[in-house]
């Protein structure tokens, strides 16, 4: 690596240190999130202690997708934190921003997926959010299933893993919102996903079914998965 790489690394470290140690007002941190570089946005998100308006929440949300991974992860952490506060959660306008949340739960960074699923659980009392989010989640899951079902798992390993990863996190979100999803949609997804060769997908199916549905087809699948060859699937 050339000297310019190390010079940039050193400059980023100094800038991050200054941001951590500096005395910045809430509005200055919001400005960094709105117009700053990668380091400024990342540190500003981590240092943000509260949200003061819908605009603040929207600026934070705008950094959740389409930004560098360091920014996205820091922002997802804060969204998870703030959404657990009922006084701040509504500032995110979840029913209007459901597509941002939907994109974030299939981020390539698992920490971001986990943080955002943890955040949106706090919106389950929002009927409108649950309706639009669950509907779109089901549609996206079925679209991903169409892709994964066509894969030869012996070839194109990176592409397979990437799509399976998305399906994995969609199923995790479905587990959390299963009471907001029609039994017919749930059944179709489980019936299709349980036959995916990757055991992590079968594991998620088993986790969803651990909620003990009374539908006879789902009960049969639950028994089938309890006898799966993989321990992580059987444990549910």
PDB file of N, CA, C and O in Angstrom, residues 23-65:
ATOM      1  N   UNK A  23     -16.462  19.257  21.851  1.00  0.00           N
ATOM      2  CA  UNK A  23     -17.716  19.688  22.468  1.00  0.00           C
ATOM      3  C   UNK A  23     -18.649  20.173  21.365  1.00  0.00           C
ATOM      4  O   UNK A  23     -18.528  21.299  20.905  1.00  0.00           O
ATOM      5  N   UNK A  24     -19.576  19.334  20.934  1.00  0.00           N
ATOM      6  CA  UNK A  24     -20.459  19.695  19.833  1.00  0.00           C
ATOM      7  C   UNK A  24     -21.897  19.745  20.304  1.00  0.00           C
ATOM      8  O   UNK A  24     -22.346  18.897  21.088  1.00  0.00           O
ATOM      9  N   UNK A  25     -22.617  20.739  19.830  1.00  0.00           N
ATOM     10  CA  UNK A  25     -24.024  20.853  20.180  1.00  0.00           C
ATOM     11  C   UNK A  25     -24.832  19.820  19.401  1.00  0.00           C
ATOM     12  O   UNK A  25     -24.344  19.226  18.425  1.00  0.00           O
ATOM     13  N   UNK A  26     -26.058  19.627  19.820  1.00  0.00           N
ATOM     14  CA  UNK A  26     -26.958  18.705  19.118  1.00  0.00           C
ATOM     15  C   UNK A  26     -27.094  19.106  17.649  1.00  0.00           C
ATOM     16  O   UNK A  26     -27.010  18.252  16.752  1.00  0.00           O
ATOM     17  N   UNK A  27     -27.292  20.384  17.392  1.00  0.00           N
ATOM     18  CA  UNK A  27     -27.472  20.852  16.018  1.00  0.00           C
ATOM     19  C   UNK A  27     -26.216  20.662  15.169  1.00  0.00           C
ATOM     20  O   UNK A  27     -26.316  20.382  13.971  1.00  0.00           O
ATOM     21  N   UNK A  28     -25.045  20.777  15.783  1.00  0.00           N
ATOM     22  CA  UNK A  28     -23.802  20.541  15.035  1.00  0.00           C
ATOM     23  C   UNK A  28     -23.696  19.075  14.631  1.00  0.00           C
ATOM     24  O   UNK A  28     -23.264  18.759  13.516  1.00  0.00           O
ATOM     25  N   UNK A  29     -24.093  18.182  15.526  1.00  0.00           N
ATOM     26  CA  UNK A  29     -24.067  16.748  15.210  1.00  0.00           C
ATOM     27  C   UNK A  29     -25.047  16.424  14.088  1.00  0.00           C
ATOM     28  O   UNK A  29     -24.741  15.639  13.188  1.00  0.00           O
ATOM     29  N   UNK A  30     -26.219  17.059  14.120  1.00  0.00           N
ATOM     30  CA  UNK A  30     -27.202  16.856  13.055  1.00  0.00           C
ATOM     31  C   UNK A  30     -26.651  17.362  11.722  1.00  0.00           C
ATOM     32  O   UNK A  30     -26.844  16.722  10.670  1.00  0.00           O
ATOM     33  N   UNK A  31     -25.938  18.478  11.743  1.00  0.00           N
ATOM     34  CA  UNK A  31     -25.337  19.016  10.515  1.00  0.00           C
ATOM     35  C   UNK A  31     -24.290  18.061   9.955  1.00  0.00           C
ATOM     36  O   UNK A  31     -24.178  17.879   8.740  1.00  0.00           O
ATOM     37  N   UNK A  32     -23.513  17.449  10.849  1.00  0.00           N
ATOM     38  CA  UNK A  32     -22.533  16.452  10.399  1.00  0.00           C
ATOM     39  C   UNK A  32     -23.252  15.280   9.722  1.00  0.00           C
ATOM     40  O   UNK A  32     -22.796  14.763   8.692  1.00  0.00           O
ATOM     41  N   UNK A  33     -24.369  14.849  10.313  1.00  0.00           N
ATOM     42  CA  UNK A  33     -25.130  13.741   9.735  1.00  0.00           C
ATOM     43  C   UNK A  33     -25.717  14.102   8.378  1.00  0.00           C
ATOM     44  O   UNK A  33     -25.878  13.257   7.506  1.00  0.00           O
ATOM     45  N   UNK A  34     -26.009  15.385   8.221  1.00  0.00           N
ATOM     46  CA  UNK A  34     -26.637  15.849   6.991  1.00  0.00           C
ATOM     47  C   UNK A  34     -25.628  16.084   5.876  1.00  0.00           C
ATOM     48  O   UNK A  34     -25.892  15.745   4.705  1.00  0.00           O
ATOM     49  N   UNK A  35     -24.468  16.617   6.235  1.00  0.00           N
ATOM     50  CA  UNK A  35     -23.524  17.056   5.190  1.00  0.00           C
ATOM     51  C   UNK A  35     -22.091  16.554   5.372  1.00  0.00           C
ATOM     52  O   UNK A  35     -21.228  16.879   4.551  1.00  0.00           O
ATOM     53  N   UNK A  36     -21.831  15.788   6.418  1.00  0.00           N
ATOM     54  CA  UNK A  36     -20.452  15.419   6.736  1.00  0.00           C
ATOM     55  C   UNK A  36     -19.881  14.310   5.874  1.00  0.00           C
ATOM     56  O   UNK A  36     -20.578  13.704   5.053  1.00  0.00           O
ATOM     57  N   UNK A  37     -18.591  14.042   6.073  1.00  0.00           N
ATOM     58  CA  UNK A  37     -17.942  12.916   5.395  1.00  0.00           C
ATOM     59  C   UNK A  37     -18.208  11.640   6.189  1.00  0.00           C
ATOM     60  O   UNK A  37     -18.962  11.645   7.171  1.00  0.00           O
ATOM     61  N   UNK A  38     -17.583  10.544   5.793  1.00  0.00           N
ATOM     62  CA  UNK A  38     -17.842   9.253   6.425  1.00  0.00           C
ATOM     63  C   UNK A  38     -17.549   9.292   7.922  1.00  0.00           C
ATOM     64  O   UNK A  38     -18.384   8.890   8.741  1.00  0.00           O
ATOM     65  N   UNK A  39     -16.382   9.789   8.285  1.00  0.00           N
ATOM     66  CA  UNK A  39     -15.996   9.825   9.699  1.00  0.00           C
ATOM     67  C   UNK A  39     -16.934  10.729  10.493  1.00  0.00           C
ATOM     68  O   UNK A  39     -17.396  10.363  11.582  1.00  0.00           O
ATOM     69  N   UNK A  40     -17.239  11.891   9.953  1.00  0.00           N
ATOM     70  CA  UNK A  40     -18.107  12.841  10.658  1.00  0.00           C
ATOM     71  C   UNK A  40     -19.503  12.269  10.882  1.00  0.00           C
ATOM     72  O   UNK A  40     -20.078  12.403  11.960  1.00  0.00           O
ATOM     73  N   UNK A  41     -20.055  11.625   9.865  1.00  0.00           N
ATOM     74  CA  UNK A  41     -21.403  11.051  10.000  1.00  0.00           C
ATOM     75  C   UNK A  41     -21.413   9.899  11.002  1.00  0.00           C
ATOM     76  O   UNK A  41     -22.338   9.765  11.811  1.00  0.00           O
ATOM     77  N   UNK A  42     -20.399   9.059  10.925  1.00  0.00           N
ATOM     78  CA  UNK A  42     -20.327   7.914  11.838  1.00  0.00           C
ATOM     79  C   UNK A  42     -20.245   8.363  13.295  1.00  0.00           C
ATOM     80  O   UNK A  42     -21.026   7.918  14.140  1.00  0.00           O
ATOM     81  N   UNK A  43     -19.322   9.264  13.577  1.00  0.00           N
ATOM     82  CA  UNK A  43     -19.123   9.707  14.956  1.00  0.00           C
ATOM     83  C   UNK A  43     -20.303  10.546  15.439  1.00  0.00           C
ATOM     84  O   UNK A  43     -20.721  10.441  16.600  1.00  0.00           O
ATOM     85  N   UNK A  44     -20.852  11.364  14.556  1.00  0.00           N
ATOM     86  CA  UNK A  44     -22.016  12.179  14.934  1.00  0.00           C
ATOM     87  C   UNK A  44     -23.180  11.286  15.346  1.00  0.00           C
ATOM     88  O   UNK A  44     -23.875  11.570  16.332  1.00  0.00           O
ATOM     89  N   UNK A  45     -23.396  10.199  14.608  1.00  0.00           N
ATOM     90  CA  UNK A  45     -24.475   9.269  14.954  1.00  0.00           C
ATOM     91  C   UNK A  45     -24.235   8.658  16.333  1.00  0.00           C
ATOM     92  O   UNK A  45     -25.140   8.594  17.166  1.00  0.00           O
ATOM     93  N   UNK A  46     -23.011   8.237  16.576  1.00  0.00           N
ATOM     94  CA  UNK A  46     -22.688   7.597  17.852  1.00  0.00           C
ATOM     95  C   UNK A  46     -22.796   8.564  19.024  1.00  0.00           C
ATOM     96  O   UNK A  46     -23.149   8.166  20.134  1.00  0.00           O
ATOM     97  N   UNK A  47     -22.528   9.839  18.777  1.00  0.00           N
ATOM     98  CA  UNK A  47     -22.561  10.827  19.849  1.00  0.00           C
ATOM     99  C   UNK A  47     -23.936  11.441  20.078  1.00  0.00           C
ATOM    100  O   UNK A  47     -24.169  12.111  21.082  1.00  0.00           O
ATOM    101  N   UNK A  48     -24.835  11.186  19.165  1.00  0.00           N
ATOM    102  CA  UNK A  48     -26.180  11.756  19.280  1.00  0.00           C
ATOM    103  C   UNK A  48     -26.883  11.171  20.512  1.00  0.00           C
ATOM    104  O   UNK A  48     -26.960   9.957  20.671  1.00  0.00           O
ATOM    105  N   UNK A  49     -27.381  12.032  21.362  1.00  0.00           N
ATOM    106  CA  UNK A  49     -27.992  11.580  22.611  1.00  0.00           C
ATOM    107  C   UNK A  49     -29.513  11.545  22.572  1.00  0.00           C
ATOM    108  O   UNK A  49     -30.149  10.874  23.387  1.00  0.00           O
ATOM    109  N   UNK A  50     -30.108  12.260  21.643  1.00  0.00           N
ATOM    110  CA  UNK A  50     -31.565  12.286  21.536  1.00  0.00           C
ATOM    111  C   UNK A  50     -31.978  12.797  20.173  1.00  0.00           C
ATOM    112  O   UNK A  50     -31.127  13.146  19.344  1.00  0.00           O
ATOM    113  N   UNK A  51     -33.275  12.829  19.919  1.00  0.00           N
ATOM    114  CA  UNK A  51     -33.846  13.446  18.727  1.00  0.00           C
ATOM    115  C   UNK A  51     -34.773  14.557  19.202  1.00  0.00           C
ATOM    116  O   UNK A  51     -35.534  14.368  20.148  1.00  0.00           O
ATOM    117  N   UNK A  52     -34.702  15.684  18.535  1.00  0.00           N
ATOM    118  CA  UNK A  52     -35.513  16.815  18.962  1.00  0.00           C
ATOM    119  C   UNK A  52     -36.683  17.110  18.026  1.00  0.00           C
ATOM    120  O   UNK A  52     -37.544  17.928  18.350  1.00  0.00           O
ATOM    121  N   UNK A  53     -36.721  16.443  16.875  1.00  0.00           N
ATOM    122  CA  UNK A  53     -37.783  16.722  15.908  1.00  0.00           C
ATOM    123  C   UNK A  53     -37.896  15.592  14.891  1.00  0.00           C
ATOM    124  O   UNK A  53     -37.026  14.725  14.796  1.00  0.00           O
ATOM    125  N   UNK A  54     -38.975  15.630  14.135  1.00  0.00           N
ATOM    126  CA  UNK A  54     -39.167  14.693  13.030  1.00  0.00           C
ATOM    127  C   UNK A  54     -38.039  14.852  12.014  1.00  0.00           C
ATOM    128  O   UNK A  54     -37.551  13.876  11.438  1.00  0.00           O
ATOM    129  N   UNK A  55     -37.602  16.087  11.820  1.00  0.00           N
ATOM    130  CA  UNK A  55     -36.518  16.346  10.865  1.00  0.00           C
ATOM    131  C   UNK A  55     -35.229  15.655  11.305  1.00  0.00           C
ATOM    132  O   UNK A  55     -34.514  15.082  10.478  1.00  0.00           O
ATOM    133  N   UNK A  56     -34.934  15.696  12.594  1.00  0.00           N
ATOM    134  CA  UNK A  56     -33.750  14.992  13.115  1.00  0.00           C
ATOM    135  C   UNK A  56     -33.833  13.505  12.789  1.00  0.00           C
ATOM    136  O   UNK A  56     -32.856  12.896  12.326  1.00  0.00           O
ATOM    137  N   UNK A  57     -34.997  12.930  13.055  1.00  0.00           N
ATOM    138  CA  UNK A  57     -35.191  11.496  12.817  1.00  0.00           C
ATOM    139  C   UNK A  57     -35.045  11.170  11.335  1.00  0.00           C
ATOM    140  O   UNK A  57     -34.458  10.142  10.970  1.00  0.00           O
ATOM    141  N   UNK A  58     -35.543  12.052  10.475  1.00  0.00           N
ATOM    142  CA  UNK A  58     -35.468  11.810   9.041  1.00  0.00           C
ATOM    143  C   UNK A  58     -34.025  11.877   8.548  1.00  0.00           C
ATOM    144  O   UNK A  58     -33.605  11.077   7.708  1.00  0.00           O
ATOM    145  N   UNK A  59     -33.265  12.797   9.082  1.00  0.00           N
ATOM    146  CA  UNK A  59     -31.853  12.908   8.704  1.00  0.00           C
ATOM    147  C   UNK A  59     -31.099  11.646   9.136  1.00  0.00           C
ATOM    148  O   UNK A  59     -30.264  11.118   8.392  1.00  0.00           O
ATOM    149  N   UNK A  60     -31.418  11.149  10.324  1.00  0.00           N
ATOM    150  CA  UNK A  60     -30.801   9.907  10.789  1.00  0.00           C
ATOM    151  C   UNK A  60     -31.179   8.751   9.868  1.00  0.00           C
ATOM    152  O   UNK A  60     -30.310   7.980   9.432  1.00  0.00           O
ATOM    153  N   UNK A  61     -32.458   8.651   9.528  1.00  0.00           N
ATOM    154  CA  UNK A  61     -32.931   7.586   8.645  1.00  0.00           C
ATOM    155  C   UNK A  61     -32.293   7.636   7.263  1.00  0.00           C
ATOM    156  O   UNK A  61     -32.025   6.596   6.653  1.00  0.00           O
ATOM    157  N   UNK A  62     -32.043   8.837   6.763  1.00  0.00           N
ATOM    158  CA  UNK A  62     -31.437   8.984   5.434  1.00  0.00           C
ATOM    159  C   UNK A  62     -30.014   8.432   5.377  1.00  0.00           C
ATOM    160  O   UNK A  62     -29.482   8.201   4.293  1.00  0.00           O
ATOM    161  N   UNK A  63     -29.425   8.222   6.535  1.00  0.00           N
ATOM    162  CA  UNK A  63     -28.078   7.647   6.607  1.00  0.00           C
ATOM    163  C   UNK A  63     -28.093   6.141   6.833  1.00  0.00           C
ATOM    164  O   UNK A  63     -27.042   5.520   6.941  1.00  0.00           O
ATOM    165  N   UNK A  64     -29.286   5.564   6.905  1.00  0.00           N
ATOM    166  CA  UNK A  64     -29.395   4.128   7.178  1.00  0.00           C
ATOM    167  C   UNK A  64     -29.159   3.270   5.942  1.00  0.00           C
ATOM    168  O   UNK A  64     -28.742   2.117   6.044  1.00  0.00           O
ATOM    169  N   UNK A  65     -29.419   3.828   4.769  1.00  0.00           N
ATOM    170  CA  UNK A  65     -29.183   3.099   3.526  1.00  0.00           C
ATOM    171  C   UNK A  65     -28.406   3.995   2.562  1.00  0.00           C
ATOM    172  O   UNK A  65     -28.461   5.220   2.663  1.00  0.00           O
TER     173      UNK A  65
END
